Amino acid sequence: MTYRDKLDPGLKPSFMPNKWDKLPWVIGLGLLLRLLVVLLTERSLHPDEIIQYTEQAHRLTYGYGYVPWEYVYGIRSWLLPGAISLLLSGGRWLGLNEPSTYIPLVQIIACLLSLSVIYCLYWLGRVLMSESVGRIASVLAAGWYELVIRASTLTPEVVGAYLLLAALTCLVIRPTAKTALLLGLCGAGAVALRLQYAPAALVVVLLGLLYVWQKRWSWREMAIASTGFSAVVAFAGWLDHYTLDGYFVSYYNNYLYNKVYGISSLWGNEPVGYYAVMLGLYSGGVFWVTIAHSLWRKRPKPWMLLALLAAVVLPHMLIGHKEYRFIFAAVPICLLLSALTIDDLWQVRPQSKQKNWGKLLLGLMAFYAIATLFITSFFIEPKSPQIRAYQYLHDQPQLVSVLNLSSEWYLTGGYYYLHRDVPIYMPYHLEGIDPADWQRYISHIVCRHDQAPIVGFTPITQLGPLDIRVANQPPTETLAIETRYPPQGGVSNVFKPRVTPRF
């Protein structure tokens, strides 16, 4: 009989078997896979990963960097960039002042943070369902490609997902003052990082009240959780006041500009069913099967997980601008439901010559994850030419200024990778200047390899499809223009900032 079968409102987890002794090995395997991806790749899966967060942390730590419109207009909280800045500052104190050292530092810490998903899924599966479900879920979390590929990413939807899972885990395991405090801190942290996770956090709160009613939790423990929750909310408000001169102003402005003014629509809208389709496509159809199985299986049904999944996905479906990364928290929840499906199918005693469908589903997920990791790590541009170009330029002692003719500013590595306090010009900065005169202002150019020859510049290296070209003579003049506040069409020429940012 499993713990799931014995559970009642007054039962304590003392009847559960000892923790799986192979769990540290599973976590170690998960870390190895994540570090291999970090070693084999150098890219960002979305421009926001660098420009909106690590670039701003670099700006806070070193005093220079791009300032995107979101920080000019105060629609981004400094909570996550500030936390990353603490990592960079710690690395700086240790002498890790080069991109070749501080970037791996941030990536490794992010990978370590991502391991919490393995631990959380094990305990959620173990407590809510059975020991075998917990074990399967931990293995899936260790190797599922979406979690592995994004492990080195520090964005609100990713870190918020970790915190949301941690909050739910703290709720379902043995209640103590420590787990109660962590529940409040993690739940509020998830909301503070990504406000769209608030409905999911509300589900956790309602479950907490249910646990109090069932006497699994005491009112004292819920009071401790509420204190932790309130402390994080208060800190998020104070941080906005300190950085943007208004309590909770980044959350208000985010809603105002993106929802009321419709700025997010500049990047396109998707149909209501977009996320349902993406969950199926990115999992090879497995998540569709597991969600359907969870809904139609015999009791007990995993209502808690289904409610949490709905609270993550449904609010995002109501927003016009959709990107699959926004519902990252849905992925580990679906993996937990997948573990339940595999366990259910595995427990069915097959008749003679009948296939073990649980083993087949697990094998399918393993093949899909391994194949995707292999293809993305070796064949689909594992090392971004733009990032490699800025890494190369960082090491050039004659670097005075850069002209990027090969991409938009937000598709580059930014100053986070360049780490040289020099102007980066884009073509619109040089309008009206004869290309023959560029050598007066520019020391290095990043351009396509098939770019026509540029007067006064000589190619010095090729990085994939890109050339780095250097001026034959050092620049003699500097353009008196601002290059670090790039304009945003549909915003910069339409609205005036409502805040006065401190940074």
GROMACS .gro file of N, CA and C in nm, residues 152-254:
model
  309
  152SER      N    1   2.055   2.702  -1.779
  152SER     CA    2   2.149   2.812  -1.759
  152SER      C    3   2.084   2.948  -1.778
  153THR      N    4   1.952   2.949  -1.794
  153THR     CA    5   1.877   3.072  -1.820
  153THR      C    6   1.820   3.128  -1.690
  154LEU      N    7   1.836   3.257  -1.670
  154LEU     CA    8   1.776   3.324  -1.555
  154LEU      C    9   1.680   3.430  -1.607
  155THR      N   10   1.555   3.390  -1.624
  155THR     CA   11   1.449   3.482  -1.665
  155THR      C   12   1.333   3.465  -1.568
  156PRO      N   13   1.240   3.561  -1.561
  156PRO     CA   14   1.131   3.553  -1.463
  156PRO      C   15   1.048   3.427  -1.474
  157GLU      N   16   1.016   3.385  -1.598
  157GLU     CA   17   0.931   3.268  -1.611
  157GLU      C   18   1.002   3.140  -1.568
  158VAL      N   19   1.133   3.134  -1.585
  158VAL     CA   20   1.208   3.015  -1.546
  158VAL      C   21   1.230   3.011  -1.395
  159VAL      N   22   1.286   3.117  -1.340
  159VAL     CA   23   1.311   3.120  -1.195
  159VAL      C   24   1.178   3.119  -1.119
  160GLY      N   25   1.078   3.189  -1.173
  160GLY     CA   26   0.946   3.186  -1.111
  160GLY      C   27   0.888   3.046  -1.106
  161ALA      N   28   0.911   2.966  -1.210
  161ALA     CA   29   0.864   2.828  -1.211
  161ALA      C   30   0.931   2.746  -1.102
  162TYR      N   31   1.063   2.766  -1.084
  162TYR     CA   32   1.133   2.695  -0.977
  162TYR      C   33   1.071   2.729  -0.841
  163LEU      N   34   1.045   2.856  -0.820
  163LEU     CA   35   0.991   2.899  -0.691
  163LEU      C   36   0.849   2.848  -0.671
  164LEU      N   37   0.770   2.845  -0.778
  164LEU     CA   38   0.633   2.795  -0.767
  164LEU      C   39   0.632   2.648  -0.728
  165LEU      N   40   0.717   2.567  -0.791
  165LEU     CA   41   0.727   2.426  -0.755
  165LEU      C   42   0.777   2.408  -0.613
  166ALA      N   43   0.873   2.490  -0.574
  166ALA     CA   44   0.926   2.482  -0.438
  166ALA      C   45   0.817   2.514  -0.336
  167ALA      N   46   0.733   2.613  -0.366
  167ALA     CA   47   0.624   2.649  -0.275
  167ALA      C   48   0.527   2.532  -0.259
  168LEU      N   49   0.490   2.469  -0.369
  168LEU     CA   50   0.398   2.355  -0.361
  168LEU      C   51   0.461   2.239  -0.285
  169THR      N   52   0.590   2.217  -0.307
  169THR     CA   53   0.659   2.109  -0.236
  169THR      C   54   0.661   2.135  -0.086
  170CYS      N   55   0.689   2.258  -0.047
  170CYS     CA   56   0.688   2.293   0.095
  170CYS      C   57   0.550   2.272   0.157
  171LEU      N   58   0.447   2.288   0.076
  171LEU     CA   59   0.311   2.270   0.127
  171LEU      C   60   0.279   2.124   0.155
  172VAL      N   61   0.322   2.034   0.067
  172VAL     CA   62   0.276   1.895   0.078
  172VAL      C   63   0.365   1.808   0.167
  173ILE      N   64   0.490   1.850   0.193
  173ILE     CA   65   0.574   1.769   0.280
  173ILE      C   66   0.546   1.804   0.426
  174ARG      N   67   0.619   1.744   0.517
  174ARG     CA   68   0.594   1.762   0.660
  174ARG      C   69   0.598   1.910   0.698
  175PRO      N   70   0.491   1.963   0.757
  175PRO     CA   71   0.489   2.106   0.791
  175PRO      C   72   0.577   2.137   0.912
  176THR      N   73   0.665   2.233   0.895
  176THR     CA   74   0.748   2.285   1.003
  176THR      C   75   0.755   2.436   0.986
  177ALA      N   76   0.813   2.503   1.084
  177ALA     CA   77   0.828   2.648   1.072
  177ALA      C   78   0.915   2.683   0.951
  178LYS      N   79   1.016   2.600   0.923
  178LYS     CA   80   1.106   2.626   0.810
  178LYS      C   81   1.033   2.612   0.677
  179THR      N   82   0.961   2.501   0.660
  179THR     CA   83   0.890   2.481   0.534
  179THR      C   84   0.778   2.583   0.517
  180ALA      N   85   0.717   2.625   0.627
  180ALA     CA   86   0.612   2.727   0.619
  180ALA      C   87   0.670   2.859   0.571
  181LEU      N   88   0.787   2.896   0.625
  181LEU     CA   89   0.850   3.021   0.582
  181LEU      C   90   0.891   3.012   0.436
  182LEU      N   91   0.949   2.899   0.396
  182LEU     CA   92   0.989   2.882   0.256
  182LEU      C   93   0.868   2.885   0.163
  183LEU      N   94   0.757   2.830   0.208
  183LEU     CA   95   0.635   2.834   0.128
  183LEU      C   96   0.597   2.978   0.097
  184GLY      N   97   0.596   3.062   0.199
  184GLY     CA   98   0.560   3.202   0.177
  184GLY      C   99   0.660   3.276   0.091
  185LEU      N  100   0.789   3.255   0.117
  185LEU     CA  101   0.892   3.324   0.041
  185LEU      C  102   0.890   3.283  -0.106
  186CYS      N  103   0.880   3.153  -0.131
  186CYS     CA  104   0.884   3.104  -0.269
  186CYS      C  105   0.757   3.141  -0.345
  187GLY      N  106   0.642   3.130  -0.279
  187GLY     CA  107   0.517   3.165  -0.346
  187GLY      C  108   0.514   3.311  -0.387
  188ALA      N  109   0.554   3.398  -0.296
  188ALA     CA  110   0.556   3.541  -0.328
  188ALA      C  111   0.665   3.573  -0.429
  189GLY      N  112   0.779   3.503  -0.420
  189GLY     CA  113   0.886   3.526  -0.517
  189GLY      C  114   0.844   3.493  -0.658
  190ALA      N  115   0.767   3.385  -0.674
  190ALA     CA  116   0.717   3.348  -0.807
  190ALA      C  117   0.629   3.458  -0.864
  191VAL      N  118   0.542   3.515  -0.781
  191VAL     CA  119   0.452   3.621  -0.827
  191VAL      C  120   0.529   3.750  -0.853
  192ALA      N  121   0.624   3.782  -0.766
  192ALA     CA  122   0.701   3.905  -0.783
  192ALA      C  123   0.783   3.902  -0.911
  193LEU      N  124   0.832   3.784  -0.949
  193LEU     CA  125   0.911   3.773  -1.071
  193LEU      C  126   0.824   3.772  -1.196
  194ARG      N  127   0.711   3.704  -1.188
  194ARG     CA  128   0.619   3.698  -1.303
  194ARG      C  129   0.477   3.706  -1.251
  195LEU      N  130   0.418   3.823  -1.268
  195LEU     CA  131   0.285   3.848  -1.213
  195LEU      C  132   0.182   3.752  -1.269
  196GLN      N  133   0.204   3.703  -1.391
  196GLN     CA  134   0.109   3.610  -1.453
  196GLN      C  135   0.105   3.475  -1.382
  197TYR      N  136   0.200   3.450  -1.292
  197TYR     CA  137   0.196   3.329  -1.211
  197TYR      C  138   0.109   3.346  -1.086
  198ALA      N  139   0.050   3.462  -1.068
  198ALA     CA  140  -0.032   3.487  -0.949
  198ALA      C  141  -0.148   3.388  -0.937
  199PRO      N  142  -0.222   3.355  -1.045
  199PRO     CA  143  -0.329   3.255  -1.030
  199PRO      C  144  -0.277   3.119  -0.981
  200ALA      N  145  -0.159   3.080  -1.027
  200ALA     CA  146  -0.102   2.953  -0.980
  200ALA      C  147  -0.065   2.962  -0.833
  201ALA      N  148  -0.010   3.076  -0.793
  201ALA     CA  149   0.021   3.096  -0.651
  201ALA      C  150  -0.106   3.096  -0.568
  202LEU      N  151  -0.214   3.150  -0.624
  202LEU     CA  152  -0.343   3.148  -0.554
  202LEU      C  153  -0.391   3.006  -0.531
  203VAL      N  154  -0.369   2.919  -0.629
  203VAL     CA  155  -0.404   2.777  -0.611
  203VAL      C  156  -0.330   2.719  -0.492
  204VAL      N  157  -0.201   2.751  -0.480
  204VAL     CA  158  -0.122   2.702  -0.367
  204VAL      C  159  -0.178   2.756  -0.236
  205VAL      N  160  -0.216   2.884  -0.234
  205VAL     CA  161  -0.274   2.944  -0.114
  205VAL      C  162  -0.403   2.873  -0.075
  206LEU      N  163  -0.490   2.850  -0.172
  206LEU     CA  164  -0.617   2.782  -0.144
  206LEU      C  165  -0.594   2.640  -0.093
  207LEU      N  166  -0.495   2.572  -0.150
  207LEU     CA  167  -0.461   2.438  -0.101
  207LEU      C  168  -0.409   2.445   0.042
  208GLY      N  169  -0.334   2.552   0.072
  208GLY     CA  170  -0.287   2.570   0.208
  208GLY      C  171  -0.401   2.586   0.307
  209LEU      N  172  -0.502   2.664   0.269
  209LEU     CA  173  -0.621   2.680   0.355
  209LEU      C  174  -0.694   2.547   0.371
  210LEU      N  175  -0.698   2.469   0.262
  210LEU     CA  176  -0.760   2.337   0.271
  210LEU      C  177  -0.684   2.249   0.368
  211TYR      N  178  -0.552   2.256   0.365
  211TYR     CA  179  -0.470   2.176   0.456
  211TYR      C  180  -0.493   2.218   0.601
  212VAL      N  181  -0.513   2.348   0.624
  212VAL     CA  182  -0.543   2.394   0.759
  212VAL      C  183  -0.678   2.337   0.805
  213TRP      N  184  -0.775   2.342   0.716
  213TRP     CA  185  -0.908   2.290   0.749
  213TRP      C  186  -0.903   2.140   0.778
  214GLN      N  187  -0.817   2.069   0.704
  214GLN     CA  188  -0.802   1.925   0.724
  214GLN      C  189  -0.705   1.891   0.837
  215LYS      N  190  -0.651   1.997   0.902
  215LYS     CA  191  -0.559   1.982   1.015
  215LYS      C  192  -0.425   1.920   0.976
  216ARG      N  193  -0.389   1.928   0.851
  216ARG     CA  194  -0.254   1.889   0.811
  216ARG      C  195  -0.156   2.000   0.846
  217TRP      N  196  -0.203   2.122   0.838
  217TRP     CA  197  -0.125   2.239   0.877
  217TRP      C  198  -0.197   2.310   0.991
  218SER      N  199  -0.119   2.377   1.075
  218SER     CA  200  -0.179   2.456   1.183
  218SER      C  201  -0.189   2.602   1.140
  219TRP      N  202  -0.272   2.677   1.212
  219TRP     CA  203  -0.282   2.820   1.183
  219TRP      C  204  -0.150   2.891   1.210
  220ARG      N  205  -0.073   2.842   1.305
  220ARG     CA  206   0.057   2.902   1.334
  220ARG      C  207   0.149   2.890   1.213
  221GLU      N  208   0.151   2.773   1.152
  221GLU     CA  209   0.236   2.752   1.035
  221GLU      C  210   0.189   2.838   0.918
  222MET      N  211   0.059   2.853   0.901
  222MET     CA  212   0.010   2.939   0.794
  222MET      C  213   0.042   3.084   0.821
  223ALA      N  214   0.045   3.123   0.948
  223ALA     CA  215   0.082   3.260   0.983
  223ALA      C  216   0.229   3.286   0.947
  224ILE      N  217   0.314   3.186   0.970
  224ILE     CA  218   0.455   3.200   0.933
  224ILE      C  219   0.468   3.213   0.781
  225ALA      N  220   0.392   3.130   0.707
  225ALA     CA  221   0.395   3.138   0.561
  225ALA      C  222   0.346   3.275   0.514
  226SER      N  223   0.242   3.326   0.577
  226SER     CA  224   0.189   3.457   0.539
  226SER      C  225   0.290   3.567   0.566
  227THR      N  226   0.365   3.553   0.675
  227THR     CA  227   0.469   3.652   0.706
  227THR      C  228   0.577   3.653   0.599
  228GLY      N  229   0.621   3.534   0.558
  228GLY     CA  230   0.721   3.527   0.451
  228GLY      C  231   0.669   3.584   0.321
  229PHE      N  232   0.544   3.552   0.288
  229PHE     CA  233   0.482   3.603   0.166
  229PHE      C  234   0.477   3.756   0.170
  230SER      N  235   0.432   3.810   0.281
  230SER     CA  236   0.418   3.956   0.294
  230SER      C  237   0.553   4.026   0.287
  231ALA      N  238   0.656   3.961   0.343
  231ALA     CA  239   0.789   4.022   0.342
  231ALA      C  240   0.841   4.037   0.199
  232VAL      N  241   0.821   3.934   0.116
  232VAL     CA  242   0.867   3.942  -0.023
  232VAL      C  243   0.788   4.046  -0.100
  233VAL      N  244   0.657   4.049  -0.080
  233VAL     CA  245   0.573   4.149  -0.148
  233VAL      C  246   0.616   4.290  -0.108
  234ALA      N  247   0.640   4.310   0.020
  234ALA     CA  248   0.683   4.442   0.068
  234ALA      C  249   0.818   4.480   0.008
  235PHE      N  250   0.909   4.383   0.000
  235PHE     CA  251   1.041   4.411  -0.058
  235PHE      C  252   1.029   4.447  -0.206
  236ALA      N  253   0.944   4.375  -0.279
  236ALA     CA  254   0.925   4.405  -0.422
  236ALA      C  255   0.871   4.546  -0.439
  237GLY      N  256   0.778   4.587  -0.353
  237GLY     CA  257   0.726   4.723  -0.360
  237GLY      C  258   0.831   4.826  -0.327
  238TRP      N  259   0.909   4.799  -0.221
  238TRP     CA  260   1.015   4.894  -0.183
  238TRP      C  261   1.119   4.904  -0.294
  239LEU      N  262   1.155   4.792  -0.357
  239LEU     CA  263   1.255   4.794  -0.463
  239LEU      C  264   1.209   4.882  -0.579
  240ASP      N  265   1.083   4.872  -0.615
  240ASP     CA  266   1.030   4.961  -0.719
  240ASP      C  267   1.038   5.106  -0.676
  241HIS      N  268   1.008   5.132  -0.551
  241HIS     CA  269   1.014   5.270  -0.501
  241HIS      C  270   1.158   5.322  -0.507
  242TYR      N  271   1.254   5.237  -0.474
  242TYR     CA  272   1.394   5.279  -0.473
  242TYR      C  273   1.447   5.299  -0.614
  243THR      N  274   1.413   5.210  -0.705
  243THR     CA  275   1.471   5.214  -0.840
  243THR      C  276   1.389   5.296  -0.939
  244LEU      N  277   1.257   5.304  -0.916
  244LEU     CA  278   1.168   5.370  -1.013
  244LEU      C  279   1.083   5.480  -0.950
  245ASP      N  280   1.107   5.506  -0.820
  245ASP     CA  281   1.040   5.616  -0.750
  245ASP      C  282   0.889   5.596  -0.742
  246GLY      N  283   0.846   5.473  -0.718
  246GLY     CA  284   0.703   5.447  -0.700
  246GLY      C  285   0.680   5.305  -0.655
  247TYR      N  286   0.597   5.285  -0.553
  247TYR     CA  287   0.571   5.151  -0.502
  247TYR      C  288   0.495   5.068  -0.605
  248PHE      N  289   0.548   4.950  -0.636
  248PHE     CA  290   0.487   4.854  -0.729
  248PHE      C  291   0.462   4.916  -0.867
  249VAL      N  292   0.538   5.018  -0.902
  249VAL     CA  293   0.511   5.089  -1.027
  249VAL      C  294   0.546   5.003  -1.149
  250SER      N  295   0.644   4.914  -1.138
  250SER     CA  296   0.680   4.832  -1.254
  250SER      C  297   0.566   4.738  -1.291
  251TYR      N  298   0.494   4.687  -1.192
  251TYR     CA  299   0.382   4.597  -1.219
  251TYR      C  300   0.265   4.674  -1.281
  252TYR      N  301   0.242   4.793  -1.229
  252TYR     CA  302   0.135   4.877  -1.285
  252TYR      C  303   0.168   4.917  -1.428
  253ASN      N  304   0.293   4.961  -1.452
  253ASN     CA  305   0.331   5.005  -1.586
  253ASN      C  306   0.334   4.889  -1.685
  254ASN      N  307   0.372   4.772  -1.638
  254ASN     CA  308   0.372   4.656  -1.726
  254ASN      C  309   0.232   4.629  -1.778
   0.00000   0.00000   0.00000
